[in-house]
Amino acid sequence: MLQRIIYGALAIAAVVALVAGDAYLANTALEAQSLLARGSIIPVVCGLIAIVASIELSVFFRKGETKPYVLWAAISSMVIAVSPWLIGGGVLASVSIAELLTIALLGAALIGVLKRDLPHGLANVSATWLIIAYAGLLTSFLTSIRSTDSMLGETGAWTILLLVAVCKICDIGAYFSGTLFGRHKLIPQVSPGKSVEGLIGGVLASCLLSIVFHFLQSSATNEPATLAAGITAIYADLTLTQAIVLGILIAIVGQAGDLVESLFKRSANMKDSAHILPGFGGILDMVDSPLAVAPVVWFTLARLWGVL
């Protein structure tokens, strides 16, 4: 437990430092519409996450007879993950994410043909497609939130931090409420440790943090309040009801994402996706819930509420 707390604190400090660095670099961009104003550290980290997540997913498949095309999956996932940043910044202005995804999927199929991958071609190509969609496409929504036109400068960086915080506080709330009050298993076949009481506690924790962010978004003139208002800028366009709904949505979808990754691990007879951070496992173990949350949050903020 102590090890988990220590490494967890170090991970949180690292994430905050990376986001702060991204926000600082975005504020120093010479041109408001430049690539740097749309992010720097965060998109690069998203690309690295896509690569590592691709490799960890491939290990799941290789526990059986399925052998996805790891190199192609990792490169494709990385390109798709950072593409919203590069497209928005004009580096890849002539292409779309849909076109890049199509190339990635057709490329995997072509590799199967050229390798004469029989009799497992169907399984191997399908596994490669799943890796690209999971590690690449889902991650691209985090990059989209960071680099969209309304998130230029530091706003997009802090927004990513807030969304991850609301998502991860659910895990903490679920752990403690499940430990103290857990009596009814949620889906024991997939994740024996999760309980209904834990889920409720996690949802309440996410809602509470989202409400706190909403109230921190104020027009006070003193310096601490001004700093808090800048960090929580995304909440300026949300009502209290929307802040609560956002907290509930992030919590439930995040827990669903965690269950999906648990399904993958149990299918491969693995406890953790890797052993990168002691007490936490691999990259997938740490980002499974944010990856599931990202597209849902993007759709809600951009399409339903029009704040992105």
Coordinates of C-alpha atoms in Angstrom, one line a residue, residues 1-13 168-176 179 191 193-194 255 258 261-262 265 271-272 274-275 277-282 284-289:
M1 CA 0.0 0.0 0.0
L2 CA 2.8 2.4 0.9
Q3 CA 4.6 1.6 -2.3
R4 CA 1.4 2.3 -4.3
I5 CA 1.0 5.7 -2.5
I6 CA 4.6 6.7 -3.1
Y7 CA 4.6 5.8 -6.8
G8 CA 1.1 7.2 -7.3
A9 CA 2.2 10.5 -5.9
L10 CA 5.3 10.5 -8.1
A11 CA 3.1 9.7 -11.2
I12 CA 0.7 12.6 -10.3
A13 CA 3.6 15.0 -9.9
K168 CA -8.8 9.0 -11.9
I169 CA -10.5 10.3 -8.8
C170 CA -13.2 7.8 -9.6
D171 CA -10.7 5.0 -9.3
I172 CA -9.6 6.3 -5.9
G173 CA -13.2 6.7 -4.7
A174 CA -14.1 3.3 -5.9
Y175 CA -11.1 1.7 -4.2
F176 CA -11.8 3.2 -0.8
T179 CA -12.8 -1.6 0.5
S191 CA -13.0 -8.0 -12.3
G193 CA -12.3 -6.7 -7.0
K194 CA -15.0 -4.3 -8.2
Q255 CA -15.0 2.3 -15.1
D258 CA -11.3 -0.4 -16.9
E261 CA -9.0 -3.9 -20.2
S262 CA -9.7 -6.4 -17.4
K265 CA -6.1 -9.3 -19.4
K271 CA -2.7 -9.7 -14.0
D272 CA -1.1 -6.6 -15.4
A274 CA 3.3 -4.8 -18.0
H275 CA 5.5 -3.9 -15.0
L277 CA 5.3 1.3 -12.5
P278 CA 5.4 -0.9 -9.4
G279 CA 2.0 -1.3 -7.9
F280 CA 0.2 0.0 -11.0
G281 CA 1.3 -2.3 -13.8
G282 CA 1.7 -1.1 -17.4
L284 CA -2.7 0.2 -20.3
D285 CA -3.4 -0.3 -16.7
M286 CA -2.9 3.4 -16.1
V287 CA -4.6 4.9 -19.1
D288 CA -7.4 2.3 -19.8
S289 CA -10.1 4.6 -18.3

